[in-house]
mmCIF file of N, CA, C and O in Angstrom:
data_model
loop_
_atom_site.group_PDB
_atom_site.id
_atom_site.type_symbol
_atom_site.label_atom_id
_atom_site.label_comp_id
_atom_site.label_asym_id
_atom_site.label_seq_id
_atom_site.Cartn_x
_atom_site.Cartn_y
_atom_site.Cartn_z
ATOM 1 N N MET A 1 72.236 -204.819 -24.038
ATOM 2 C CA MET A 1 73.128 -205.519 -23.126
ATOM 3 C C MET A 1 73.753 -204.483 -22.104
ATOM 4 O O MET A 1 74.047 -203.474 -22.510
ATOM 5 N N LEU A 2 73.698 -205.086 -20.921
ATOM 6 C CA LEU A 2 74.077 -204.093 -19.783
ATOM 7 C C LEU A 2 75.634 -204.178 -19.576
ATOM 8 O O LEU A 2 76.189 -205.256 -19.609
ATOM 9 N N GLN A 3 76.137 -203.077 -19.522
ATOM 10 C CA GLN A 3 77.591 -202.886 -19.702
ATOM 11 C C GLN A 3 78.302 -202.662 -18.238
ATOM 12 O O GLN A 3 79.206 -203.440 -17.689
ATOM 13 N N GLN A 4 77.906 -201.517 -17.888
ATOM 14 C CA GLN A 4 78.293 -201.262 -16.359
ATOM 15 C C GLN A 4 77.060 -200.390 -15.591
ATOM 16 O O GLN A 4 76.226 -200.052 -16.214
ATOM 17 N N LEU A 5 77.146 -200.352 -14.426
ATOM 18 C CA LEU A 5 76.272 -199.855 -13.497
ATOM 19 C C LEU A 5 76.408 -198.415 -13.390
ATOM 20 O O LEU A 5 77.793 -198.013 -13.364
ATOM 21 N N ASN A 6 75.490 -197.786 -12.932
ATOM 22 C CA ASN A 6 75.740 -196.465 -12.590
ATOM 23 C C ASN A 6 76.213 -196.405 -10.964
ATOM 24 O O ASN A 6 75.531 -197.132 -10.251
ATOM 25 N N VAL A 7 77.321 -195.678 -10.695
ATOM 26 C CA VAL A 7 78.099 -195.863 -9.470
ATOM 27 C C VAL A 7 78.100 -194.356 -8.899
ATOM 28 O O VAL A 7 78.790 -193.307 -9.586
ATOM 29 N N LYS A 8 77.813 -194.251 -7.550
ATOM 30 C CA LYS A 8 78.253 -193.043 -6.804
ATOM 31 C C LYS A 8 79.296 -193.355 -5.789
ATOM 32 O O LYS A 8 78.935 -194.231 -4.920
ATOM 33 N N LEU A 9 80.458 -192.716 -5.664
ATOM 34 C CA LEU A 9 81.317 -192.946 -4.623
ATOM 35 C C LEU A 9 81.056 -191.878 -3.485
ATOM 36 O O LEU A 9 80.918 -190.778 -3.677
ATOM 37 N N SER A 10 81.422 -192.122 -2.116
ATOM 38 C CA SER A 10 81.481 -191.430 -1.155
ATOM 39 C C SER A 10 82.213 -192.037 -0.146
ATOM 40 O O SER A 10 83.125 -192.996 -0.323
ATOM 41 N N GLY A 11 82.457 -191.503 1.097
ATOM 42 C CA GLY A 11 83.325 -191.882 2.224
ATOM 43 C C GLY A 11 84.800 -191.688 1.926
ATOM 44 O O GLY A 11 84.842 -190.466 1.282
ATOM 45 N N LEU A 12 85.626 -192.471 2.441
ATOM 46 C CA LEU A 12 86.993 -192.162 2.254
ATOM 47 C C LEU A 12 87.376 -192.234 0.525
ATOM 48 O O LEU A 12 86.858 -193.213 -0.122
ATOM 49 N N PRO A 13 88.410 -191.521 0.096
ATOM 50 C CA PRO A 13 88.878 -191.670 -1.142
ATOM 51 C C PRO A 13 89.533 -193.121 -1.321
ATOM 52 O O PRO A 13 89.880 -193.606 -0.419
ATOM 53 N N LEU A 14 89.545 -193.645 -2.627
ATOM 54 C CA LEU A 14 89.945 -194.819 -2.800
ATOM 55 C C LEU A 14 91.560 -194.817 -2.619
ATOM 56 O O LEU A 14 92.251 -193.838 -3.002
ATOM 57 N N SER A 15 92.140 -195.829 -1.898
ATOM 58 C CA SER A 15 93.601 -195.878 -1.745
ATOM 59 C C SER A 15 93.679 -197.420 -1.642
ATOM 60 O O SER A 15 92.779 -198.322 -1.283
ATOM 61 N N PRO A 16 95.198 -197.859 -1.627
ATOM 62 C CA PRO A 16 95.406 -199.157 -1.417
ATOM 63 C C PRO A 16 95.039 -199.687 -0.069
ATOM 64 O O PRO A 16 94.892 -201.088 -0.179
ATOM 65 N N THR A 17 94.942 -198.983 0.766
ATOM 66 C CA THR A 17 94.615 -199.665 2.117
ATOM 67 C C THR A 17 93.268 -199.421 2.692
ATOM 68 O O THR A 17 92.857 -199.988 3.624
ATOM 69 N N THR A 18 92.473 -198.500 1.973
ATOM 70 C CA THR A 18 91.079 -198.366 2.371
ATOM 71 C C THR A 18 90.116 -199.393 1.923
ATOM 72 O O THR A 18 90.162 -199.736 0.686
ATOM 73 N N PRO A 19 89.350 -200.141 2.690
ATOM 74 C CA PRO A 19 88.738 -201.099 2.406
ATOM 75 C C PRO A 19 87.151 -200.676 1.755
ATOM 76 O O PRO A 19 86.716 -199.142 1.751
ATOM 77 N N VAL A 20 86.947 -201.223 0.585
ATOM 78 C CA VAL A 20 85.714 -200.670 -0.111
ATOM 79 C C VAL A 20 84.364 -201.595 0.003
ATOM 80 O O VAL A 20 84.353 -202.857 0.051
ATOM 81 N N LEU A 21 83.368 -201.053 0.471
ATOM 82 C CA LEU A 21 81.951 -201.600 0.217
ATOM 83 C C LEU A 21 81.080 -201.181 -1.025
ATOM 84 O O LEU A 21 81.112 -200.097 -1.291
ATOM 85 N N PHE A 22 80.755 -202.222 -1.552
ATOM 86 C CA PHE A 22 80.028 -202.118 -2.830
ATOM 87 C C PHE A 22 78.521 -202.413 -2.572
ATOM 88 O O PHE A 22 78.241 -203.407 -2.319
ATOM 89 N N PHE A 23 77.506 -201.370 -2.558
ATOM 90 C CA PHE A 23 76.328 -201.589 -2.286
ATOM 91 C C PHE A 23 75.412 -201.518 -3.631
ATOM 92 O O PHE A 23 75.673 -200.937 -4.448
ATOM 93 N N MET A 24 74.470 -202.355 -3.653
ATOM 94 C CA MET A 24 73.625 -202.461 -4.884
ATOM 95 C C MET A 24 72.077 -202.894 -4.486
ATOM 96 O O MET A 24 71.931 -204.211 -3.828
ATOM 97 N N PRO A 25 71.271 -202.025 -4.720
ATOM 98 C CA PRO A 25 69.910 -202.338 -4.217
ATOM 99 C C PRO A 25 69.052 -202.967 -5.435
ATOM 100 O O PRO A 25 69.370 -202.948 -6.476
ATOM 101 N N GLY A 26 68.078 -203.691 -5.059
ATOM 102 C CA GLY A 26 67.177 -204.270 -6.131
ATOM 103 C C GLY A 26 66.055 -203.255 -6.574
ATOM 104 O O GLY A 26 66.046 -202.121 -6.111
ATOM 105 N N PHE A 27 65.574 -203.646 -7.728
ATOM 106 C CA PHE A 27 64.208 -202.704 -8.186
ATOM 107 C C PHE A 27 63.303 -202.861 -7.161
ATOM 108 O O PHE A 27 62.835 -203.752 -6.486
ATOM 109 N N PRO A 28 62.513 -201.613 -6.958
ATOM 110 C CA PRO A 28 62.564 -200.353 -7.687
ATOM 111 C C PRO A 28 63.545 -199.152 -6.856
ATOM 112 O O PRO A 28 63.399 -198.121 -7.200
ATOM 113 N N ASP A 29 64.531 -199.749 -6.161
ATOM 114 C CA ASP A 29 65.136 -198.856 -5.189
ATOM 115 C C ASP A 29 66.340 -198.217 -6.157
ATOM 116 O O ASP A 29 66.749 -198.752 -6.971
ATOM 117 N N LYS A 30 66.729 -197.097 -5.403
ATOM 118 C CA LYS A 30 67.939 -196.319 -6.110
ATOM 119 C C LYS A 30 69.045 -195.929 -5.450
ATOM 120 O O LYS A 30 69.150 -196.864 -4.486
ATOM 121 N N HIS A 31 69.941 -195.083 -5.802
ATOM 122 C CA HIS A 31 71.217 -194.849 -5.207
ATOM 123 C C HIS A 31 70.846 -194.534 -3.630
ATOM 124 O O HIS A 31 71.742 -194.739 -2.713
ATOM 125 N N ASP A 32 69.659 -193.861 -3.416
ATOM 126 C CA ASP A 32 69.492 -193.558 -1.936
ATOM 127 C C ASP A 32 69.070 -194.629 -1.092
ATOM 128 O O ASP A 32 68.881 -194.474 0.052
ATOM 129 N N SER A 33 68.936 -195.875 -1.518
ATOM 130 C CA SER A 33 68.528 -196.899 -0.693
ATOM 131 C C SER A 33 69.178 -197.016 0.548
ATOM 132 O O SER A 33 68.726 -197.791 1.430
ATOM 133 N N PHE A 34 70.608 -196.878 0.461
ATOM 134 C CA PHE A 34 71.378 -197.172 1.583
ATOM 135 C C PHE A 34 71.778 -195.903 2.457
ATOM 136 O O PHE A 34 72.627 -195.900 3.147
ATOM 137 N N ASP A 35 71.129 -194.764 2.249
ATOM 138 C CA ASP A 35 71.403 -193.538 2.823
ATOM 139 C C ASP A 35 71.555 -193.656 4.386
ATOM 140 O O ASP A 35 72.431 -192.956 4.912
ATOM 141 N N ALA A 36 70.511 -194.533 4.916
ATOM 142 C CA ALA A 36 70.513 -194.452 6.520
ATOM 143 C C ALA A 36 71.718 -195.220 7.038
ATOM 144 O O ALA A 36 72.208 -194.924 8.066
ATOM 145 N N ILE A 37 72.583 -196.030 6.211
ATOM 146 C CA ILE A 37 73.412 -196.759 6.857
ATOM 147 C C ILE A 37 74.966 -196.286 6.326
ATOM 148 O O ILE A 37 75.880 -196.556 7.001
ATOM 149 N N LEU A 38 75.021 -195.709 5.307
ATOM 150 C CA LEU A 38 76.152 -195.112 4.702
ATOM 151 C C LEU A 38 77.151 -194.331 5.744
ATOM 152 O O LEU A 38 78.338 -194.501 5.678
ATOM 153 N N PRO A 39 76.509 -193.382 6.340
ATOM 154 C CA PRO A 39 77.338 -192.699 7.359
ATOM 155 C C PRO A 39 78.116 -193.418 8.583
ATOM 156 O O PRO A 39 79.231 -192.948 8.879
ATOM 157 N N LYS A 40 77.628 -194.778 8.762
ATOM 158 C CA LYS A 40 78.230 -195.523 9.819
ATOM 159 C C LYS A 40 79.609 -195.961 9.026
ATOM 160 O O LYS A 40 80.515 -196.548 10.029
ATOM 161 N N PHE A 41 79.695 -196.110 7.787
ATOM 162 C CA PHE A 41 80.883 -196.633 7.290
ATOM 163 C C PHE A 41 81.829 -195.543 6.343
ATOM 164 O O PHE A 41 83.055 -195.709 6.158
ATOM 165 N N ALA A 42 81.161 -194.285 6.433
ATOM 166 C CA ALA A 42 81.866 -193.101 5.728
ATOM 167 C C ALA A 42 83.270 -192.915 6.049
ATOM 168 O O ALA A 42 84.257 -192.400 5.465
ATOM 169 N N ASP A 43 83.552 -192.990 7.549
ATOM 170 C CA ASP A 43 84.852 -192.624 8.147
ATOM 171 C C ASP A 43 85.903 -193.799 7.919
ATOM 172 O O ASP A 43 87.025 -193.694 8.340
ATOM 173 N N THR A 44 85.503 -194.988 7.540
ATOM 174 C CA THR A 44 86.434 -196.079 7.581
ATOM 175 C C THR A 44 86.596 -196.832 6.155
ATOM 176 O O THR A 44 87.368 -197.591 6.011
ATOM 177 N N HIS A 45 85.668 -196.394 5.263
ATOM 178 C CA HIS A 45 85.541 -197.447 3.905
ATOM 179 C C HIS A 45 85.208 -196.252 2.954
ATOM 180 O O HIS A 45 84.797 -195.175 2.941
ATOM 181 N N THR A 46 85.550 -196.712 1.652
ATOM 182 C CA THR A 46 85.289 -196.133 0.328
ATOM 183 C C THR A 46 83.937 -196.781 0.069
ATOM 184 O O THR A 46 83.810 -198.104 0.303
ATOM 185 N N LEU A 47 82.895 -195.851 -0.240
ATOM 186 C CA LEU A 47 81.715 -196.615 -0.424
ATOM 187 C C LEU A 47 81.097 -196.196 -1.934
ATOM 188 O O LEU A 47 81.260 -195.220 -2.343
ATOM 189 N N ALA A 48 80.820 -197.464 -2.560
ATOM 190 C CA ALA A 48 80.351 -197.353 -3.950
ATOM 191 C C ALA A 48 78.982 -197.771 -3.926
ATOM 192 O O ALA A 48 78.644 -198.995 -3.418
ATOM 193 N N VAL A 49 77.962 -196.879 -4.255
ATOM 194 C CA VAL A 49 76.601 -197.558 -4.438
ATOM 195 C C VAL A 49 76.151 -197.428 -6.042
ATOM 196 O O VAL A 49 76.169 -196.410 -6.685
ATOM 197 N N ALA A 50 75.525 -198.516 -6.250
ATOM 198 C CA ALA A 50 75.527 -198.748 -7.712
ATOM 199 C C ALA A 50 74.049 -199.295 -7.888
ATOM 200 O O ALA A 50 73.247 -199.849 -7.161
ATOM 201 N N VAL A 51 73.440 -198.883 -8.972
ATOM 202 C CA VAL A 51 72.222 -199.187 -9.846
ATOM 203 C C VAL A 51 72.399 -199.391 -11.194
ATOM 204 O O VAL A 51 73.170 -198.965 -11.927
ATOM 205 N N MET A 52 71.468 -200.252 -11.769
ATOM 206 C CA MET A 52 71.625 -200.340 -13.244
ATOM 207 C C MET A 52 70.902 -199.178 -13.699
ATOM 208 O O MET A 52 70.070 -198.390 -13.255
ATOM 209 N N PRO A 53 71.362 -198.795 -14.903
ATOM 210 C CA PRO A 53 71.151 -197.624 -15.300
ATOM 211 C C PRO A 53 69.815 -197.072 -15.616
ATOM 212 O O PRO A 53 69.373 -196.029 -15.394
ATOM 213 N N ASP A 54 68.879 -197.914 -16.118
ATOM 214 C CA ASP A 54 67.537 -197.963 -16.345
ATOM 215 C C ASP A 54 66.753 -197.971 -15.181
ATOM 216 O O ASP A 54 65.559 -197.781 -15.234
ATOM 217 N N MET A 55 67.354 -198.492 -14.076
ATOM 218 C CA MET A 55 66.417 -198.497 -12.943
ATOM 219 C C MET A 55 66.496 -197.239 -12.142
ATOM 220 O O MET A 55 65.477 -197.020 -11.117
ATOM 221 N N GLU A 56 67.079 -196.031 -12.449
ATOM 222 C CA GLU A 56 66.921 -194.660 -11.960
ATOM 223 C C GLU A 56 65.575 -194.201 -12.635
ATOM 224 O O GLU A 56 64.989 -193.452 -11.899
ATOM 225 N N ILE A 57 65.052 -194.785 -13.461
ATOM 226 C CA ILE A 57 63.792 -194.374 -14.329
ATOM 227 C C ILE A 57 62.820 -195.223 -13.413
ATOM 228 O O ILE A 57 62.451 -196.394 -14.042
ATOM 229 N N THR A 58 62.050 -194.890 -12.516
ATOM 230 C CA THR A 58 61.427 -195.856 -11.835
ATOM 231 C C THR A 58 59.572 -196.058 -12.585
ATOM 232 O O THR A 58 59.528 -195.057 -13.377
ATOM 233 N N THR A 59 59.121 -197.165 -12.181
ATOM 234 C CA THR A 59 57.773 -197.180 -12.820
ATOM 235 C C THR A 59 56.740 -196.060 -12.605
ATOM 236 O O THR A 59 57.044 -195.304 -11.592
ATOM 237 N N ARG A 60 55.969 -195.855 -13.119
ATOM 238 C CA ARG A 60 54.829 -194.881 -13.414
ATOM 239 C C ARG A 60 54.052 -194.869 -11.896
ATOM 240 O O ARG A 60 53.935 -193.808 -11.505
ATOM 241 N N SER A 61 53.833 -195.851 -11.335
ATOM 242 C CA SER A 61 53.122 -196.113 -10.187
ATOM 243 C C SER A 61 54.165 -195.509 -9.007
ATOM 244 O O SER A 61 53.441 -194.846 -8.104
ATOM 245 N N LEU A 62 55.210 -195.186 -9.081
ATOM 246 C CA LEU A 62 56.225 -194.667 -8.147
ATOM 247 C C LEU A 62 56.564 -193.373 -8.743
ATOM 248 O O LEU A 62 57.465 -192.500 -8.090
ATOM 249 N N GLY A 63 55.859 -192.724 -9.604
ATOM 250 C CA GLY A 63 55.940 -191.150 -9.921
ATOM 251 C C GLY A 63 56.981 -190.941 -10.920
ATOM 252 O O GLY A 63 57.409 -189.771 -11.339
ATOM 253 N N GLY A 64 57.578 -191.955 -11.494
ATOM 254 C CA GLY A 64 58.475 -191.888 -12.786
ATOM 255 C C GLY A 64 57.988 -192.111 -13.994
ATOM 256 O O GLY A 64 56.721 -192.257 -14.202
ATOM 257 N N GLY A 65 58.802 -192.452 -14.926
ATOM 258 C CA GLY A 65 58.280 -192.832 -16.307
ATOM 259 C C GLY A 65 58.139 -194.263 -16.550
ATOM 260 O O GLY A 65 57.536 -194.973 -15.808
ATOM 261 N N ARG A 66 58.924 -194.835 -17.363
ATOM 262 C CA ARG A 66 58.930 -196.410 -17.628
ATOM 263 C C ARG A 66 60.550 -196.854 -17.890
ATOM 264 O O ARG A 66 61.137 -196.071 -18.231
ATOM 265 N N LEU A 67 60.511 -197.999 -17.543
ATOM 266 C CA LEU A 67 61.704 -198.588 -17.596
ATOM 267 C C LEU A 67 62.235 -198.814 -19.009
ATOM 268 O O LEU A 67 61.201 -199.118 -19.882
ATOM 269 N N THR A 68 63.412 -198.903 -19.272
ATOM 270 C CA THR A 68 63.861 -198.997 -20.889
ATOM 271 C C THR A 68 64.018 -200.637 -21.143
ATOM 272 O O THR A 68 63.996 -200.750 -22.371
ATOM 273 N N GLN A 69 64.130 -201.249 -20.132
ATOM 274 C CA GLN A 69 64.012 -202.765 -20.302
ATOM 275 C C GLN A 69 62.868 -203.329 -19.525
ATOM 276 O O GLN A 69 63.085 -203.536 -18.496
ATOM 277 N N LYS A 70 61.849 -203.845 -20.328
ATOM 278 C CA LYS A 70 60.707 -204.274 -19.535
ATOM 279 C C LYS A 70 60.979 -205.520 -18.783
ATOM 280 O O LYS A 70 60.145 -205.679 -17.556
ATOM 281 N N TRP A 71 61.706 -206.696 -19.052
ATOM 282 C CA TRP A 71 61.650 -207.743 -18.331
ATOM 283 C C TRP A 71 62.997 -207.952 -17.474
ATOM 284 O O TRP A 71 63.296 -208.921 -16.943
ATOM 285 N N GLY A 72 63.745 -206.765 -17.379
ATOM 286 C CA GLY A 72 64.804 -206.778 -16.377
ATOM 287 C C GLY A 72 66.037 -207.424 -17.056
ATOM 288 O O GLY A 72 66.250 -207.607 -18.254
ATOM 289 N N TYR A 73 67.058 -207.903 -16.012
ATOM 290 C CA TYR A 73 68.127 -208.585 -16.576
ATOM 291 C C TYR A 73 68.348 -210.002 -16.061
ATOM 292 O O TYR A 73 67.950 -210.275 -14.861
ATOM 293 N N SER A 74 69.170 -210.713 -16.467
ATOM 294 C CA SER A 74 69.497 -211.945 -15.863
ATOM 295 C C SER A 74 70.536 -212.030 -14.950
ATOM 296 O O SER A 74 71.237 -210.970 -14.807
ATOM 297 N N PHE A 75 70.417 -212.980 -13.970
ATOM 298 C CA PHE A 75 71.457 -212.879 -12.862
ATOM 299 C C PHE A 75 73.108 -212.870 -13.504
ATOM 300 O O PHE A 75 73.781 -212.072 -13.016
ATOM 301 N N PRO A 76 73.339 -213.554 -14.474
ATOM 302 C CA PRO A 76 74.614 -213.360 -14.967
ATOM 303 C C PRO A 76 74.945 -212.055 -15.540
ATOM 304 O O PRO A 76 76.056 -211.321 -15.512
ATOM 305 N N GLU A 77 74.069 -211.258 -16.326
ATOM 306 C CA GLU A 77 74.244 -210.068 -16.674
ATOM 307 C C GLU A 77 74.215 -209.009 -15.671
ATOM 308 O O GLU A 77 75.328 -208.109 -15.689
ATOM 309 N N ILE A 78 73.711 -208.938 -14.542
ATOM 310 C CA ILE A 78 73.881 -208.253 -13.266
ATOM 311 C C ILE A 78 75.125 -208.376 -12.533
ATOM 312 O O ILE A 78 75.867 -207.438 -12.498
ATOM 313 N N VAL A 79 75.707 -209.621 -12.499
ATOM 314 C CA VAL A 79 77.076 -210.120 -12.145
ATOM 315 C C VAL A 79 78.022 -209.332 -12.890
ATOM 316 O O VAL A 79 79.065 -208.812 -12.202
ATOM 317 N N ASP A 80 77.994 -209.530 -14.304
ATOM 318 C CA ASP A 80 78.885 -209.218 -15.096
ATOM 319 C C ASP A 80 79.143 -207.616 -15.071
ATOM 320 O O ASP A 80 80.137 -206.969 -15.242
ATOM 321 N N ALA A 81 77.851 -206.885 -14.967
ATOM 322 C CA ALA A 81 77.968 -205.484 -15.004
ATOM 323 C C ALA A 81 78.538 -204.993 -13.656
ATOM 324 O O ALA A 81 79.340 -203.956 -13.512
ATOM 325 N N ALA A 82 78.202 -205.698 -12.517
ATOM 326 C CA ALA A 82 79.038 -205.348 -11.292
ATOM 327 C C ALA A 82 80.414 -205.476 -11.353
ATOM 328 O O ALA A 82 81.159 -204.636 -10.863
ATOM 329 N N ALA A 83 80.695 -206.645 -11.773
ATOM 330 C CA ALA A 83 82.277 -206.807 -11.986
ATOM 331 C C ALA A 83 82.883 -205.894 -12.836
ATOM 332 O O ALA A 83 84.110 -205.355 -12.704
ATOM 333 N N ALA A 84 82.246 -205.518 -14.007
ATOM 334 C CA ALA A 84 82.754 -204.561 -14.779
ATOM 335 C C ALA A 84 82.879 -203.062 -14.205
ATOM 336 O O ALA A 84 83.952 -202.380 -14.431
ATOM 337 N N SER A 85 81.838 -202.764 -13.362
ATOM 338 C CA SER A 85 81.899 -201.537 -12.671
ATOM 339 C C SER A 85 83.073 -201.629 -11.739
ATOM 340 O O SER A 85 83.880 -200.437 -11.464
ATOM 341 N N CYS A 86 83.291 -202.735 -11.072
ATOM 342 C CA CYS A 86 84.197 -202.612 -10.108
ATOM 343 C C CYS A 86 85.746 -202.588 -10.680
ATOM 344 O O CYS A 86 86.680 -201.764 -10.365
ATOM 345 N N ARG A 87 85.778 -203.339 -11.949
ATOM 346 C CA ARG A 87 87.078 -203.075 -12.487
ATOM 347 C C ARG A 87 87.429 -201.759 -13.140
ATOM 348 O O ARG A 87 88.488 -201.366 -13.057
ATOM 349 N N ALA A 88 86.402 -201.095 -13.517
ATOM 350 C CA ALA A 88 86.483 -199.623 -14.005
ATOM 351 C C ALA A 88 86.892 -198.891 -12.718
ATOM 352 O O ALA A 88 87.726 -197.825 -13.061
ATOM 353 N N LEU A 89 86.571 -199.010 -11.740
ATOM 354 C CA LEU A 89 86.756 -197.923 -10.374
ATOM 355 C C LEU A 89 88.015 -198.387 -9.669
ATOM 356 O O LEU A 89 88.612 -197.655 -9.085
ATOM 357 N N LEU A 90 88.344 -199.813 -9.610
ATOM 358 C CA LEU A 90 89.440 -200.062 -8.593
ATOM 359 C C LEU A 90 90.602 -200.936 -9.143
ATOM 360 O O LEU A 90 90.292 -201.570 -10.432
ATOM 361 N N PRO A 91 91.528 -200.769 -8.708
ATOM 362 C CA PRO A 91 92.726 -201.763 -9.132
ATOM 363 C C PRO A 91 92.197 -202.955 -9.099
ATOM 364 O O PRO A 91 91.482 -203.537 -8.267
ATOM 365 N N GLU A 92 92.910 -203.911 -9.976
ATOM 366 C CA GLU A 92 92.426 -205.268 -10.266
ATOM 367 C C GLU A 92 92.658 -206.108 -8.730
ATOM 368 O O GLU A 92 92.069 -206.985 -8.477
ATOM 369 N N SER A 93 93.769 -205.614 -7.976
ATOM 370 C CA SER A 93 94.038 -206.549 -6.718
ATOM 371 C C SER A 93 93.235 -206.023 -5.577
ATOM 372 O O SER A 93 93.423 -206.686 -4.585
ATOM 373 N N LYS A 94 92.374 -205.130 -5.698
ATOM 374 C CA LYS A 94 91.535 -204.638 -4.630
ATOM 375 C C LYS A 94 90.454 -205.372 -4.226
ATOM 376 O O LYS A 94 89.557 -205.877 -5.255
ATOM 377 N N LYS A 95 90.285 -205.728 -3.195
ATOM 378 C CA LYS A 95 89.185 -206.486 -2.772
ATOM 379 C C LYS A 95 87.787 -205.672 -2.394
ATOM 380 O O LYS A 95 88.215 -204.496 -1.864
ATOM 381 N N VAL A 96 86.770 -206.253 -2.626
ATOM 382 C CA VAL A 96 85.542 -205.421 -2.295
ATOM 383 C C VAL A 96 84.461 -206.282 -1.551
ATOM 384 O O VAL A 96 84.361 -207.480 -1.894
ATOM 385 N N THR A 97 83.914 -205.722 -0.707
ATOM 386 C CA THR A 97 82.718 -206.573 0.065
ATOM 387 C C THR A 97 81.443 -205.885 -0.561
ATOM 388 O O THR A 97 81.310 -204.755 -0.633
ATOM 389 N N PHE A 98 80.758 -207.107 -0.973
ATOM 390 C CA PHE A 98 79.494 -206.607 -1.991
ATOM 391 C C PHE A 98 78.120 -206.731 -0.803
ATOM 392 O O PHE A 98 78.070 -207.603 0.153
ATOM 393 N N VAL A 99 77.331 -205.699 -0.843
ATOM 394 C CA VAL A 99 76.292 -205.482 0.006
ATOM 395 C C VAL A 99 75.010 -205.311 -0.793
ATOM 396 O O VAL A 99 74.875 -204.248 -1.521
ATOM 397 N N GLY A 100 74.089 -206.449 -0.777
ATOM 398 C CA GLY A 100 73.000 -206.117 -1.876
ATOM 399 C C GLY A 100 71.561 -206.227 -1.003
ATOM 400 O O GLY A 100 71.620 -206.916 0.190
ATOM 401 N N HIS A 101 70.380 -206.051 -1.640
ATOM 402 C CA HIS A 101 69.134 -206.463 -0.990
ATOM 403 C C HIS A 101 68.046 -206.481 -2.292
ATOM 404 O O HIS A 101 68.531 -205.593 -3.219
ATOM 405 N N ASP A 102 67.210 -206.937 -2.059
ATOM 406 C CA ASP A 102 66.006 -206.945 -3.114
ATOM 407 C C ASP A 102 64.711 -207.400 -2.303
ATOM 408 O O ASP A 102 64.887 -208.122 -1.448
ATOM 409 N N TRP A 103 63.669 -206.611 -2.745
ATOM 410 C CA TRP A 103 62.558 -206.697 -1.991
ATOM 411 C C TRP A 103 61.745 -207.836 -2.703
ATOM 412 O O TRP A 103 60.649 -208.329 -2.244
ATOM 413 N N GLY A 104 62.354 -208.253 -3.855
ATOM 414 C CA GLY A 104 61.471 -209.363 -4.373
ATOM 415 C C GLY A 104 60.447 -208.963 -5.072
ATOM 416 O O GLY A 104 60.271 -207.560 -5.178
ATOM 417 N N TRP A 105 59.260 -209.504 -5.262
ATOM 418 C CA TRP A 105 58.061 -208.906 -6.237
ATOM 419 C C TRP A 105 57.163 -208.604 -5.004
ATOM 420 O O TRP A 105 56.455 -209.319 -4.366
ATOM 421 N N VAL A 106 56.869 -207.104 -4.873
ATOM 422 C CA VAL A 106 55.990 -206.650 -4.034
ATOM 423 C C VAL A 106 54.993 -205.682 -5.007
ATOM 424 O O VAL A 106 55.290 -204.987 -5.558
ATOM 425 N N GLN A 107 53.718 -206.192 -4.603
ATOM 426 C CA GLN A 107 52.663 -205.440 -5.349
ATOM 427 C C GLN A 107 51.590 -204.895 -4.432
ATOM 428 O O GLN A 107 51.226 -205.297 -3.375
#
């Protein structure tokens, strides 16, 4: 069962007045998926980039090993893990803007 996501923080430090952008790429992308746009928000936001723990290990065709969970996660599992990650990082009253993308199935 997926508990939390791997999250990397950058931009402004967390504070009660700093807005937070929570980025989450789809498979097979990793933390660096949003590198081109993060600098545009780094001076005004706290940036949290998250991926599922086993998604850092990409498929053999992409030069990595193999996934630890073959069939992926359900949508509710991903939402629960993202929410748990936000709760672990942020005060409960803090609002977060979610930014996500997914390529869908590309072969």
